[in-house]
mmCIF file of C-alpha atoms and ligand atoms in Angstrom:
data_model
loop_
_atom_site.group_PDB
_atom_site.id
_atom_site.type_symbol
_atom_site.label_atom_id
_atom_site.label_comp_id
_atom_site.label_asym_id
_atom_site.label_seq_id
_atom_site.Cartn_x
_atom_site.Cartn_y
_atom_site.Cartn_z
ATOM 1 C CA UNK A 28 0.000 0.000 0.000
ATOM 2 C CA UNK A 29 1.399 3.387 -1.020
ATOM 3 C CA UNK A 30 0.268 6.387 1.037
ATOM 4 C CA UNK A 31 1.251 9.998 0.440
ATOM 5 C CA UNK A 32 0.219 13.402 1.705
ATOM 6 C CA UNK A 33 0.196 16.297 -0.698
ATOM 7 C CA UNK A 34 -1.082 19.834 -0.762
ATOM 8 C CA UNK A 35 -4.176 20.480 -2.872
ATOM 9 C CA UNK A 36 -3.380 22.846 -5.716
ATOM 10 C CA UNK A 37 -5.658 25.879 -5.790
ATOM 11 C CA UNK A 38 -7.692 26.987 -7.608
ATOM 12 C CA UNK A 39 -7.335 23.919 -9.874
ATOM 13 C CA UNK A 40 -8.506 21.400 -7.255
ATOM 14 C CA UNK A 41 -11.377 23.354 -5.689
ATOM 15 C CA UNK A 42 -13.937 21.226 -7.547
ATOM 16 C CA UNK A 43 -12.204 18.061 -6.411
ATOM 17 C CA UNK A 44 -12.180 19.284 -2.779
ATOM 18 C CA UNK A 45 -15.882 20.127 -2.986
ATOM 19 C CA UNK A 46 -16.689 16.730 -4.547
ATOM 20 C CA UNK A 47 -14.735 14.986 -1.766
ATOM 21 C CA UNK A 48 -16.576 17.064 0.860
ATOM 22 C CA UNK A 49 -19.954 15.942 -0.536
ATOM 23 C CA UNK A 50 -18.938 12.284 -0.107
ATOM 24 C CA UNK A 51 -17.822 12.815 3.499
ATOM 25 C CA UNK A 52 -20.174 15.389 5.074
ATOM 26 C CA UNK A 53 -23.896 16.079 5.110
ATOM 27 C CA UNK A 54 -25.067 18.895 2.833
ATOM 28 C CA UNK A 55 -25.463 21.475 5.614
ATOM 29 C CA UNK A 56 -21.798 21.144 6.652
ATOM 30 C CA UNK A 57 -20.186 21.617 3.224
ATOM 31 C CA UNK A 58 -17.632 24.369 2.575
ATOM 32 C CA UNK A 59 -18.276 26.636 -0.384
ATOM 33 C CA UNK A 60 -15.534 27.492 -2.893
ATOM 34 C CA UNK A 61 -14.687 30.741 -1.080
ATOM 35 C CA UNK A 62 -14.119 28.892 2.192
ATOM 36 C CA UNK A 63 -11.793 26.332 0.563
ATOM 37 C CA UNK A 64 -9.714 29.230 -0.759
ATOM 38 C CA UNK A 65 -9.084 30.480 2.797
ATOM 39 C CA UNK A 66 -7.488 27.198 3.863
ATOM 40 C CA UNK A 67 -4.387 25.192 3.020
ATOM 41 C CA UNK A 68 -5.768 21.788 2.138
ATOM 42 C CA UNK A 69 -3.987 18.451 2.011
ATOM 43 C CA UNK A 70 -4.910 15.111 0.478
ATOM 44 C CA UNK A 71 -4.058 11.743 1.913
ATOM 45 C CA UNK A 72 -3.695 9.577 -1.203
ATOM 46 C CA UNK A 73 -3.853 5.794 -0.757
ATOM 47 C CA UNK A 74 -2.869 3.707 -3.780
ATOM 48 C CA UNK A 75 -3.747 6.627 -6.028
ATOM 49 C CA UNK A 76 -7.159 7.305 -4.417
ATOM 50 C CA UNK A 77 -7.863 10.544 -2.520
ATOM 51 C CA UNK A 78 -8.930 8.713 0.641
ATOM 52 C CA UNK A 79 -8.628 11.579 3.127
ATOM 53 C CA UNK A 80 -8.490 15.319 3.245
ATOM 54 C CA UNK A 81 -7.774 17.967 5.847
ATOM 55 C CA UNK A 82 -7.560 21.741 5.836
ATOM 56 C CA UNK A 83 -5.663 24.235 7.974
ATOM 57 C CA UNK A 84 -5.625 27.918 8.749
ATOM 58 C CA UNK A 85 -2.181 28.922 10.014
ATOM 59 C CA UNK A 86 -1.791 31.321 12.930
ATOM 60 C CA UNK A 87 -5.514 31.429 13.605
ATOM 61 C CA UNK A 88 -7.716 30.774 16.611
ATOM 62 C CA UNK A 89 -11.162 29.257 16.108
ATOM 63 C CA UNK A 90 -13.665 31.761 17.475
ATOM 64 C CA UNK A 91 -16.449 31.733 14.858
ATOM 65 C CA UNK A 92 -18.743 30.258 17.502
ATOM 66 C CA UNK A 93 -18.321 33.137 19.958
ATOM 67 C CA UNK A 94 -17.686 36.150 17.720
ATOM 68 C CA UNK A 95 -20.406 37.763 15.693
ATOM 69 C CA UNK A 96 -19.538 37.811 11.994
ATOM 70 C CA UNK A 97 -17.740 34.471 12.207
ATOM 71 C CA UNK A 98 -14.193 35.817 12.123
ATOM 72 C CA UNK A 99 -11.272 33.728 13.321
ATOM 73 C CA UNK A 100 -8.723 36.130 14.837
ATOM 74 C CA UNK A 101 -5.036 35.801 14.088
ATOM 75 C CA UNK A 102 -3.143 33.937 16.823
ATOM 76 C CA UNK A 103 0.547 33.374 16.230
ATOM 77 C CA UNK A 104 1.562 29.758 16.867
ATOM 78 C CA UNK A 105 -1.946 28.328 16.607
ATOM 79 C CA UNK A 106 -2.910 25.951 13.799
ATOM 80 C CA UNK A 107 -6.657 25.736 13.195
ATOM 81 C CA UNK A 108 -7.749 22.432 11.643
ATOM 82 C CA UNK A 109 -11.011 23.268 9.924
ATOM 83 C CA UNK A 110 -11.787 19.828 8.520
ATOM 84 C CA UNK A 111 -10.581 16.228 8.626
ATOM 85 C CA UNK A 112 -12.396 13.598 6.620
ATOM 86 C CA UNK A 113 -11.981 10.046 5.378
ATOM 87 C CA UNK A 114 -13.995 8.583 2.503
ATOM 88 C CA UNK A 115 -16.649 6.217 3.903
ATOM 89 C CA UNK A 116 -15.152 3.091 2.284
ATOM 90 C CA UNK A 117 -11.753 3.804 3.894
ATOM 91 C CA UNK A 118 -13.113 4.297 7.438
ATOM 92 C CA UNK A 119 -12.540 1.948 10.367
ATOM 93 C CA UNK A 120 -9.109 0.883 9.073
ATOM 94 C CA UNK A 121 -6.900 3.361 10.893
ATOM 95 C CA UNK A 122 -6.716 5.992 8.144
ATOM 96 C CA UNK A 123 -8.347 8.624 10.382
ATOM 97 C CA UNK A 124 -5.659 7.890 12.978
ATOM 98 C CA UNK A 125 -2.957 8.151 10.288
ATOM 99 C CA UNK A 126 -4.266 11.493 9.010
ATOM 100 C CA UNK A 127 -4.581 12.913 12.539
ATOM 101 C CA UNK A 128 -1.020 11.815 13.365
ATOM 102 C CA UNK A 129 0.172 13.505 10.149
ATOM 103 C CA UNK A 130 -1.699 16.725 11.081
ATOM 104 C CA UNK A 131 0.060 16.793 14.448
ATOM 105 C CA UNK A 132 3.443 16.112 12.825
ATOM 106 C CA UNK A 133 2.730 18.913 10.338
ATOM 107 C CA UNK A 134 2.034 21.294 13.234
ATOM 108 C CA UNK A 135 5.182 20.290 15.140
ATOM 109 C CA UNK A 136 7.353 20.364 11.995
ATOM 110 C CA UNK A 137 6.183 23.909 11.237
ATOM 111 C CA UNK A 138 6.765 25.071 14.812
ATOM 112 C CA UNK A 139 3.181 25.613 15.954
ATOM 113 C CA UNK A 140 2.546 25.744 19.719
ATOM 114 C CA UNK A 141 -0.989 24.445 19.653
ATOM 115 C CA UNK A 142 -3.738 23.032 17.456
ATOM 116 C CA UNK A 143 -7.382 24.049 17.695
ATOM 117 C CA UNK A 144 -10.252 22.269 15.961
ATOM 118 C CA UNK A 145 -14.009 21.918 16.223
ATOM 119 C CA UNK A 146 -16.692 19.399 15.423
ATOM 120 C CA UNK A 147 -20.351 18.581 16.001
ATOM 121 C CA UNK A 148 -21.151 17.409 19.534
ATOM 122 C CA UNK A 149 -22.850 14.342 18.030
ATOM 123 C CA UNK A 150 -19.650 13.434 16.138
ATOM 124 C CA UNK A 151 -18.483 10.821 18.627
ATOM 125 C CA UNK A 152 -15.946 9.311 16.190
ATOM 126 C CA UNK A 153 -14.107 12.608 15.673
ATOM 127 C CA UNK A 154 -14.193 13.551 19.358
ATOM 128 C CA UNK A 155 -12.825 10.108 20.315
ATOM 129 C CA UNK A 156 -10.145 10.341 17.647
ATOM 130 C CA UNK A 157 -9.032 13.760 18.899
ATOM 131 C CA UNK A 158 -9.025 12.553 22.513
ATOM 132 C CA UNK A 159 -6.864 9.582 21.507
ATOM 133 C CA UNK A 160 -4.162 12.128 20.571
ATOM 134 C CA UNK A 161 -4.549 14.190 23.761
ATOM 135 C CA UNK A 162 -6.880 16.950 22.544
ATOM 136 C CA UNK A 163 -8.947 18.512 25.356
ATOM 137 C CA UNK A 164 -12.400 20.030 25.054
ATOM 138 C CA UNK A 165 -12.068 23.747 25.809
ATOM 139 C CA UNK A 166 -15.704 24.719 25.267
ATOM 140 C CA UNK A 167 -19.012 23.569 23.814
ATOM 141 C CA UNK A 168 -21.083 26.233 22.091
ATOM 142 C CA UNK A 169 -24.779 25.515 21.507
ATOM 143 C CA UNK A 170 -26.573 26.414 18.288
ATOM 144 C CA UNK A 171 -23.514 26.542 16.021
ATOM 145 C CA UNK A 172 -24.795 24.007 13.460
ATOM 146 C CA UNK A 173 -28.141 23.685 11.763
ATOM 147 C CA UNK A 174 -29.834 20.845 9.893
ATOM 148 C CA UNK A 175 -29.635 19.060 12.248
ATOM 149 C CA UNK A 176 -29.091 21.617 15.015
ATOM 150 C CA UNK A 177 -26.067 20.867 17.145
ATOM 151 C CA UNK A 178 -23.449 22.401 19.407
ATOM 152 C CA UNK A 179 -19.855 22.754 18.320
ATOM 153 C CA UNK A 180 -17.213 21.159 20.504
ATOM 154 C CA UNK A 181 -13.933 23.104 20.404
ATOM 155 C CA UNK A 182 -10.833 21.037 21.167
ATOM 156 C CA UNK A 183 -7.219 21.994 21.676
ATOM 157 C CA UNK A 184 -3.892 20.176 21.729
ATOM 158 C CA UNK A 185 -0.975 22.054 23.274
ATOM 159 C CA UNK A 186 2.294 21.044 21.654
ATOM 160 C CA UNK A 187 4.739 22.839 23.929
HETATM 161 C C1 LIG B 216 -13.887 10.723 12.131
HETATM 162 C C2 LIG B 216 -13.211 9.988 10.989
HETATM 163 C C3 LIG B 216 -12.151 10.882 10.362
HETATM 164 C C4 LIG B 216 -12.528 8.714 11.546
HETATM 165 O O1 LIG B 216 -11.864 8.071 10.467
HETATM 166 P P1 LIG B 216 -11.546 6.496 10.486
HETATM 167 O O2 LIG B 216 -10.647 6.204 9.345
HETATM 168 O O3 LIG B 216 -12.790 5.721 10.570
HETATM 169 O O4 LIG B 216 -10.757 6.409 11.855
HETATM 170 P P2 LIG B 216 -9.913 5.177 12.454
HETATM 171 O O5 LIG B 216 -10.250 3.900 11.789
HETATM 172 O O6 LIG B 216 -8.466 5.578 12.446
HETATM 173 O O7 LIG B 216 -10.421 5.199 13.946
HETATM 174 C C5 LIG B 216 -9.911 6.197 14.787
HETATM 175 C C6 LIG B 216 -10.709 6.356 16.052
HETATM 176 O O8 LIG B 216 -11.887 7.059 15.775
HETATM 177 C C7 LIG B 216 -12.904 6.611 16.669
HETATM 178 N N1 LIG B 216 -13.985 6.079 15.859
HETATM 179 C C8 LIG B 216 -13.951 5.806 14.530
HETATM 180 N N2 LIG B 216 -15.176 5.406 14.117
HETATM 181 C C9 LIG B 216 -15.970 5.455 15.197
HETATM 182 C C10 LIG B 216 -17.330 5.202 15.410
HETATM 183 N N3 LIG B 216 -18.136 4.819 14.414
HETATM 184 N N4 LIG B 216 -17.837 5.378 16.661
HETATM 185 C C11 LIG B 216 -17.030 5.774 17.672
HETATM 186 N N5 LIG B 216 -15.716 6.052 17.527
HETATM 187 C C12 LIG B 216 -15.198 5.876 16.316
HETATM 188 C C13 LIG B 216 -12.268 5.565 17.583
HETATM 189 O O9 LIG B 216 -11.772 6.214 18.718
HETATM 190 C C14 LIG B 216 -11.120 5.082 16.728
HETATM 191 O O10 LIG B 216 -10.044 4.661 17.486
HETATM 192 P P3 LIG B 216 -9.960 3.153 18.044
HETATM 193 O O11 LIG B 216 -10.153 2.266 16.857
HETATM 194 O O12 LIG B 216 -8.600 3.081 18.651
HETATM 195 O O13 LIG B 216 -11.069 3.052 19.039
HETATM 196 C C15 LIG B 216 -14.252 9.519 9.924
HETATM 197 O O14 LIG B 216 -15.302 8.839 10.576
HETATM 198 C C16 LIG B 216 -14.830 10.642 9.080
HETATM 199 O O15 LIG B 216 -14.257 11.039 8.065
HETATM 200 N N6 LIG B 216 -16.019 11.138 9.461
HETATM 201 C C17 LIG B 216 -16.711 12.154 8.660
HETATM 202 C C18 LIG B 216 -15.987 13.450 8.665
HETATM 203 C C19 LIG B 216 -16.076 14.156 9.988
HETATM 204 O O16 LIG B 216 -17.096 14.070 10.659
HETATM 205 N N7 LIG B 216 -15.020 14.869 10.349
HETATM 206 C C20 LIG B 216 -14.955 15.640 11.582
HETATM 207 C C21 LIG B 216 -15.388 17.052 11.463
HETATM 208 S S1 LIG B 216 -14.092 18.058 10.820
#
């Protein structure tokens, strides 16, 4: 099995990122093209198939849940992971664990002090996966998601 991680090339791969998103998330949680452009996105390619994808915002804190206007303020040393997803047919085989480990290595390699991320409260798989790597819940904000309504759970991993 050959596995590689590579940066998505923008704007060429926006359509591919959006198509991947539709296979992984429900329609209400999809990023639009403008949102994908804000992030640095990376593919996890397994035997030539884009099996996983994640996206980062460097030097940013996640505060869209507590600030009106949904702005994430700049925070030097903080890596915001805005999405992590594995294609359904690749799940349950450790690829989520592999991608999360790579995200943490990416953050350490680039000298970040901490990682912040968020997910639906009902997303037990993602919360368990983050906990497995030492992420702590720092707050839970009700009413962040719609269709279905849900809280967002904000998690942090301090790296130094
Ligand atoms: C969350 C996700 C990335 C996990 O990917 P995966 O390849 O299935 O993960 P793994 O096989 O490496 O399992 C990793 C851990 O996740 C947790 N997990 C995975 N599936 C789970 C499930 N159905 N229920 C509960 N926990 C689960 C477990 O803690 C597991 O570790 P363990 O096997 O040591 O118990 C995947 O389910 C996914 O892409 N979900 C949709 C996208 C999403 O919701 N992303 C989060 C918001 S950004």
